[in-house]
Short mmCIF file of C-alpha atoms in Angstrom, two decimals:
data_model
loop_
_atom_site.label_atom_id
_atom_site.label_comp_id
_atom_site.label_asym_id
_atom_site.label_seq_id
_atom_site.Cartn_x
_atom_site.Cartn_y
_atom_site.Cartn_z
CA UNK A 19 59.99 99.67 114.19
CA UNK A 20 60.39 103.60 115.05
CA UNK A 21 63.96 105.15 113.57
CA UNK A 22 64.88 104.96 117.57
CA UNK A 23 64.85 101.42 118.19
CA UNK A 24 66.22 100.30 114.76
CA UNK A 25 69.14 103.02 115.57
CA UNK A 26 69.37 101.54 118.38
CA UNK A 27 69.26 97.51 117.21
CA UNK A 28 71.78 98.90 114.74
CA UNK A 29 74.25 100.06 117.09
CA UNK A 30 74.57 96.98 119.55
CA UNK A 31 74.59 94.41 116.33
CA UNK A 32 77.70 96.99 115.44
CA UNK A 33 78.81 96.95 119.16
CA UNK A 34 78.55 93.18 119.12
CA UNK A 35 80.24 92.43 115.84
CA UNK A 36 82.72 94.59 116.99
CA UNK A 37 83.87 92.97 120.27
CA UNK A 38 83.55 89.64 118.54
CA UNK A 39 85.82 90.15 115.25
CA UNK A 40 87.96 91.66 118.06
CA UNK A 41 88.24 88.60 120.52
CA UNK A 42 88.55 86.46 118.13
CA UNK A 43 91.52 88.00 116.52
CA UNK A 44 93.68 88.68 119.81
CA UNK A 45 92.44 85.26 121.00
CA UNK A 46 92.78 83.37 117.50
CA UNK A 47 94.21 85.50 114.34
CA UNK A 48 97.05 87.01 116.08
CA UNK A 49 98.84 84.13 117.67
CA UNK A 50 98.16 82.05 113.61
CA UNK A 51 99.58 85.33 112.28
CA UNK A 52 102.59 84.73 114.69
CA UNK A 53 103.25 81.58 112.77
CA UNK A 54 103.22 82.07 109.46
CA UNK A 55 105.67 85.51 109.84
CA UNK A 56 108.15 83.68 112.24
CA UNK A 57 107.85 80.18 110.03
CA UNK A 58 108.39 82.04 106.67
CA UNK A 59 111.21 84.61 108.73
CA UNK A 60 113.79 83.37 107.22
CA UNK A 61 112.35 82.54 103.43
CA UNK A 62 110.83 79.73 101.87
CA UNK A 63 114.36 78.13 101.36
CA UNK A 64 114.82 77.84 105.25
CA UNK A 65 111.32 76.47 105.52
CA UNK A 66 111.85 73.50 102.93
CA UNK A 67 114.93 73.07 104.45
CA UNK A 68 113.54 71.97 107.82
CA UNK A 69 110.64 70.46 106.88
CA UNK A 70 112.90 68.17 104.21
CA UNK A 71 114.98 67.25 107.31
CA UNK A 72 114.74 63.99 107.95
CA UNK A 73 114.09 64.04 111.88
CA UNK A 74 111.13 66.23 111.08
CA UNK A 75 109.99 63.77 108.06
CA UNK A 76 109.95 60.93 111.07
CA UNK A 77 108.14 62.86 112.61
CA UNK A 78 105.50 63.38 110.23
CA UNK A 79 104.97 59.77 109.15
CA UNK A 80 104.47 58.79 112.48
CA UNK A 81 101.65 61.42 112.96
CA UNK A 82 100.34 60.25 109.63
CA UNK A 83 100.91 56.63 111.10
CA UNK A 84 99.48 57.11 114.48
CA UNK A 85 96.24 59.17 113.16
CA UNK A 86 95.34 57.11 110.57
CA UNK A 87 95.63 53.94 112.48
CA UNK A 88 93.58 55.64 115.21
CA UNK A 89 91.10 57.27 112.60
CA UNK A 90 90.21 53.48 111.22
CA UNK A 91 89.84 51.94 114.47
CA UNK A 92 87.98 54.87 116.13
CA UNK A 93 85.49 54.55 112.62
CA UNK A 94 84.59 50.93 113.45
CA UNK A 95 84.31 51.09 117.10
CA UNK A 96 82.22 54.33 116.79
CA UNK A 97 80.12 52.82 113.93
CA UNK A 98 79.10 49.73 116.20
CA UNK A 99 78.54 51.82 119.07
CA UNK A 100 76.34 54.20 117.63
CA UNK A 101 74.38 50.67 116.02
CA UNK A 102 74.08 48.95 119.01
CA UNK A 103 73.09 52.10 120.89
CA UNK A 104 70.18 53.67 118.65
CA UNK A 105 69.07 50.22 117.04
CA UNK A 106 69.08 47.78 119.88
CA UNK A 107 67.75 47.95 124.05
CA UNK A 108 70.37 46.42 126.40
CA UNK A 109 71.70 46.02 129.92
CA UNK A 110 74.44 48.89 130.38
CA UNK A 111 73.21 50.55 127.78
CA UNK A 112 73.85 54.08 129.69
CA UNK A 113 76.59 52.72 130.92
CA UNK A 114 78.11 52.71 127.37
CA UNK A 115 76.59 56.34 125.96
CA UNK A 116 78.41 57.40 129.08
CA UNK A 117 81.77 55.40 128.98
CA UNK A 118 82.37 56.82 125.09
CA UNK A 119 82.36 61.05 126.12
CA UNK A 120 84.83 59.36 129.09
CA UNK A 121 87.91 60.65 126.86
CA UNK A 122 86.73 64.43 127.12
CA UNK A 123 87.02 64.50 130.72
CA UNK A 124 90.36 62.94 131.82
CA UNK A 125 93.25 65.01 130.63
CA UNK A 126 95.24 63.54 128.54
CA UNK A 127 98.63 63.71 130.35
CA UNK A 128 96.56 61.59 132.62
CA UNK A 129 96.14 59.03 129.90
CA UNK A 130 99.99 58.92 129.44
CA UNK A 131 100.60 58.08 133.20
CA UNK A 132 97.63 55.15 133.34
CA UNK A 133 99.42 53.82 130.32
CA UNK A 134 102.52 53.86 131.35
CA UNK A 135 101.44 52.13 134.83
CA UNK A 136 99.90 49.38 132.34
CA UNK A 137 102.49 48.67 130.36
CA UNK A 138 105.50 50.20 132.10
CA UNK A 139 108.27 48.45 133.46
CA UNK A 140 106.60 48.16 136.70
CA UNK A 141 103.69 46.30 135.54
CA UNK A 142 102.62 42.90 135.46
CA UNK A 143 101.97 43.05 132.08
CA UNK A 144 105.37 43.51 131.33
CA UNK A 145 106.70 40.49 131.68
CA UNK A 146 104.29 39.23 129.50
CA UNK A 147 105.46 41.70 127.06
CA UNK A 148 108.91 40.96 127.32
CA UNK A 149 108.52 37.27 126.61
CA UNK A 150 106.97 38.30 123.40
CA UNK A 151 109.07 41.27 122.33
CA UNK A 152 106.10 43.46 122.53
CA UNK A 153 107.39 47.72 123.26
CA UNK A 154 104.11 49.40 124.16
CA UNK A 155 105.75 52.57 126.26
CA UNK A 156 108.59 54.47 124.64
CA UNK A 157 107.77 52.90 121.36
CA UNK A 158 104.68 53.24 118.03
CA UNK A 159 102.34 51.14 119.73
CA UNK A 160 102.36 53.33 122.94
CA UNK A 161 101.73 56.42 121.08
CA UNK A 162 98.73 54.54 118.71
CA UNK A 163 96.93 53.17 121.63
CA UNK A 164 97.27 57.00 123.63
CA UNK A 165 96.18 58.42 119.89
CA UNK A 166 93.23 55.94 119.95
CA UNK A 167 91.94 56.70 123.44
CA UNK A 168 91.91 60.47 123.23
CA UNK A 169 90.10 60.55 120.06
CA UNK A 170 87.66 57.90 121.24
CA UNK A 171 83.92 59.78 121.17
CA UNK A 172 84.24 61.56 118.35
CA UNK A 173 82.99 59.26 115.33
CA UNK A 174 80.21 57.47 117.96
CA UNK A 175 79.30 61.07 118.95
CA UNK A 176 78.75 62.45 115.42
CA UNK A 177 76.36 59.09 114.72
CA UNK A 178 74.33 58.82 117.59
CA UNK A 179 72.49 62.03 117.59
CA UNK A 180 71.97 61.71 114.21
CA UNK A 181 70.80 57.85 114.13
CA UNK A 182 68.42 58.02 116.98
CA UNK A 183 66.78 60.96 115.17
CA UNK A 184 66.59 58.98 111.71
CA UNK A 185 64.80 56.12 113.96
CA UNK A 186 64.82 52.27 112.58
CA UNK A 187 61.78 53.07 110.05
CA UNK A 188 63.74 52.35 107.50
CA UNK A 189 65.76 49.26 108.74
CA UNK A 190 62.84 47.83 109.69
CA UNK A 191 61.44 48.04 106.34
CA UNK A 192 64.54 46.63 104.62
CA UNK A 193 63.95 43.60 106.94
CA UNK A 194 60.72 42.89 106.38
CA UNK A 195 61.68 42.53 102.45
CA UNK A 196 64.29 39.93 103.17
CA UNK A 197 67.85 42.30 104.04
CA UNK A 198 70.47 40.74 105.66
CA UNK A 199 72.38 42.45 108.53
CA UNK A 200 75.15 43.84 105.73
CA UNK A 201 72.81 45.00 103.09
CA UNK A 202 70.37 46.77 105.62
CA UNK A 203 73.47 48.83 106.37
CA UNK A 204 75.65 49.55 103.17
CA UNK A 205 72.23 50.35 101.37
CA UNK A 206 69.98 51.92 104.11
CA UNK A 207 71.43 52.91 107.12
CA UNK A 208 74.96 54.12 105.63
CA UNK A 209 73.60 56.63 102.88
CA UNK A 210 71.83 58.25 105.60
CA UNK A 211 74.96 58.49 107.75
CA UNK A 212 77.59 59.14 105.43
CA UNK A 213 78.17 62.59 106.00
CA UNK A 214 77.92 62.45 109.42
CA UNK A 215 80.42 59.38 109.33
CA UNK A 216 82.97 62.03 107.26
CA UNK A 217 82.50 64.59 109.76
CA UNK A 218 83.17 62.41 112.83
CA UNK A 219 86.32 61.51 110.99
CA UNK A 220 87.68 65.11 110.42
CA UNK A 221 86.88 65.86 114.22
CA UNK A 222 88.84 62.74 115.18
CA UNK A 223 91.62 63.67 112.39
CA UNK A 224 92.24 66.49 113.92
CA UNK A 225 92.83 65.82 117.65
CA UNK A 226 94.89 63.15 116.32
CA UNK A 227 97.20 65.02 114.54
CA UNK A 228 97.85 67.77 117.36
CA UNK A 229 98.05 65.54 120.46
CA UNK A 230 100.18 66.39 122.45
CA UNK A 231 100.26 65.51 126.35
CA UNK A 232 99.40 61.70 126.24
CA UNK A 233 101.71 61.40 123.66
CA UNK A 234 104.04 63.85 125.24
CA UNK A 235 104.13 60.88 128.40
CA UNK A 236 104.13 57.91 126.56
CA UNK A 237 106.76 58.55 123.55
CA UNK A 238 110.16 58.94 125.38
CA UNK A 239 110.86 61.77 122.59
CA UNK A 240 112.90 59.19 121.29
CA UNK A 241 114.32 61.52 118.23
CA UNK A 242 113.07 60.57 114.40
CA UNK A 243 111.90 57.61 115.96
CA UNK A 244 108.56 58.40 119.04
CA UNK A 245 108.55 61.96 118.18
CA UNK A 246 105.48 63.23 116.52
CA UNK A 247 105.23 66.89 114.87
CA UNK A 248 103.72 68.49 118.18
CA UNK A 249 106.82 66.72 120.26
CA UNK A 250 109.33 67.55 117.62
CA UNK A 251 107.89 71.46 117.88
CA UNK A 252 108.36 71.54 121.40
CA UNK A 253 111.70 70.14 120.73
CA UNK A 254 112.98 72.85 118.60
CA UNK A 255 111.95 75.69 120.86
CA UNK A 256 113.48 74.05 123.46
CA UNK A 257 116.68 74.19 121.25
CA UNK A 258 116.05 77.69 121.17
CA UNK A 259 115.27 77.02 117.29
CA UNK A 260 112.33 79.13 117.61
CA UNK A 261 111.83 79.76 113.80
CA UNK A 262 112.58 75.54 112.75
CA UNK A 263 109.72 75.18 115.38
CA UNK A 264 107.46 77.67 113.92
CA UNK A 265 108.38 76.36 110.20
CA UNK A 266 106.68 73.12 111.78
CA UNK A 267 103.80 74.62 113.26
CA UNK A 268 102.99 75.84 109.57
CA UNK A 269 102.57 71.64 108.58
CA UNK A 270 100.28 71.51 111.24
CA UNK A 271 98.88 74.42 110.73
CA UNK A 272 97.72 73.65 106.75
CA UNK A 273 96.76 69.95 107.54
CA UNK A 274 94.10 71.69 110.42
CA UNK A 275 92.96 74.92 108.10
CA UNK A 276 92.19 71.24 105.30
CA UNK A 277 90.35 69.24 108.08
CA UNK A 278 88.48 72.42 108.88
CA UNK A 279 87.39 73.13 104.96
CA UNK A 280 86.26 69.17 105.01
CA UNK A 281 84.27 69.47 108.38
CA UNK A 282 82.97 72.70 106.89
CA UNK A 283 81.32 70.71 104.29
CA UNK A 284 80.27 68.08 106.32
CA UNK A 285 78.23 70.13 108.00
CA UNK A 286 76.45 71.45 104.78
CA UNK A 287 75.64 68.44 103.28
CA UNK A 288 74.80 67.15 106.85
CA UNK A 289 72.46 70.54 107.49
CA UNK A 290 70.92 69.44 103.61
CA UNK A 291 70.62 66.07 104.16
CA UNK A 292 68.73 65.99 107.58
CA UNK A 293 64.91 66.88 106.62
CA UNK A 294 65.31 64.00 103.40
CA UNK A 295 66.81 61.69 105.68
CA UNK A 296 63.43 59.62 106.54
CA UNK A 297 61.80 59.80 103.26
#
């Protein structure tokens, strides 16, 4: 390479470095920076203050609540999907790979409205409902089930791509020497998809914990009793309590920066574990 050209390389990898250290803190640094200097405005005192209060400790059990519930469920839907999808020929069975990314492409306020029409007052589920005492809208189970569906493709996603290229060598094997259905897949199909299992998990962690629009339409913002951290936020600024809000926003903000050091290192050991996966 003549001094020209590798000047030249040189100066676009600069150029391009450049632009993208600078996007990405107007479009990502600045507004996190935002937080942390309007959440800690007022000292740490202020801070433990509102996150102590007990409207905003509601608030965080439910999210807890809602995301773990969703996280478990979403883990053994997604597991049997990506089984039956990669290990097994069916009717529908493109019918299902497509049905599972269906999540990604309604927006979720539109998930709070088809729930609400469900199991809304003006449904004919509700009388149902009513005879048993069951509160879907405006109540936990609402906000679970909107958790749930939003979150939906990301544990199936993170399997299936990996699964079908692992292929049923292996499985097959473990048959043919006398496995049961359980032990083929706690001792030969889960090792091999145990990282990619974790990482689904942090992916659907996360959108749990920040949802905000179907959750937004289906809670009532019932105070320390529907509201989850991203409703009580909005809350607060509403109030015109800008810096309670942002205090808030700094929770969030430290559960997300932990689910993004896990998925981090899901992706390593994934990255690591691929070319030993079908030896």
């Amino acid at each position: 390479m003549t001094p020209i050209i590798h000047k030249q390389t040189t100066l676009k990898r600069s150029l391009l470095l450049t632009l993208t250290w600078l996007v990405f803190g107007v479009i990502f640094l600045a507004p996190l920076s935002i937080i942390l200097i309007e959440g800690l405005s007022k000292g740490l005192g202020f801070f433990w203050h509102t996150f102590a209060n007990p409207v905003a400790l509601s608030a965080l059990k439910l999210t807890l609540f809602a995301t773990i519930v969703s996280v478990i469920l979403n883990v053994i839907f997604g597991v049997m999907a990506a089984w039956c999808i990669t290990k097994y020929e069916f009717v529908g069975k493109s019918l299902l790979t497509t049905l599972i990314d269906l999540p990604f492409s309604i927006s979720p306020i539109i998930v709070g409205l088809i729930y609400t029409l469900l199991y809304g007052s003006q449904s004919i589920l509700y009388p149902f409902l009513m005879e048993y005492n069951l509160q879907v809208i405006y109540a936990v189970p609402g906000i679970v089930l909107a958790t749930i569906f939003v979150t939906f493709p990301f544990v199936a996603r993170s399997l299936i791509s990996l699964m079908q290229e692992q292929g049923n060598t292996e499985e097959e094997a473990a048959r043919l020497l006398g496995a049961n259905g359980w032990q083929i897949f706690w001792l030969v199909t889960f090792p091999n998809i145990r990282w990619a299992l974790l990482h689904g998990v942090t992916m659907c962690t996360a959108r749990a914990m920040g949802e905000f629009g179907a959750v937004s339409i289906i809670s009532g913002h019932i105070e320390g009793l529907t509201n989850t951290l991203p409703l009580q936020i909005e809350i607060l600024y509403n109030e015109y309590n800008a810096t309670a809000a942002f205090s808030i926003s700094i929770i969030l903000l430290i559960m997300a920066m932990i689910i993004l050091f896990v998925r981090q290192w899901c992706e390593r050991k994934i990255t690591h574990a691929t070319p030993d996966a079908g030896q």
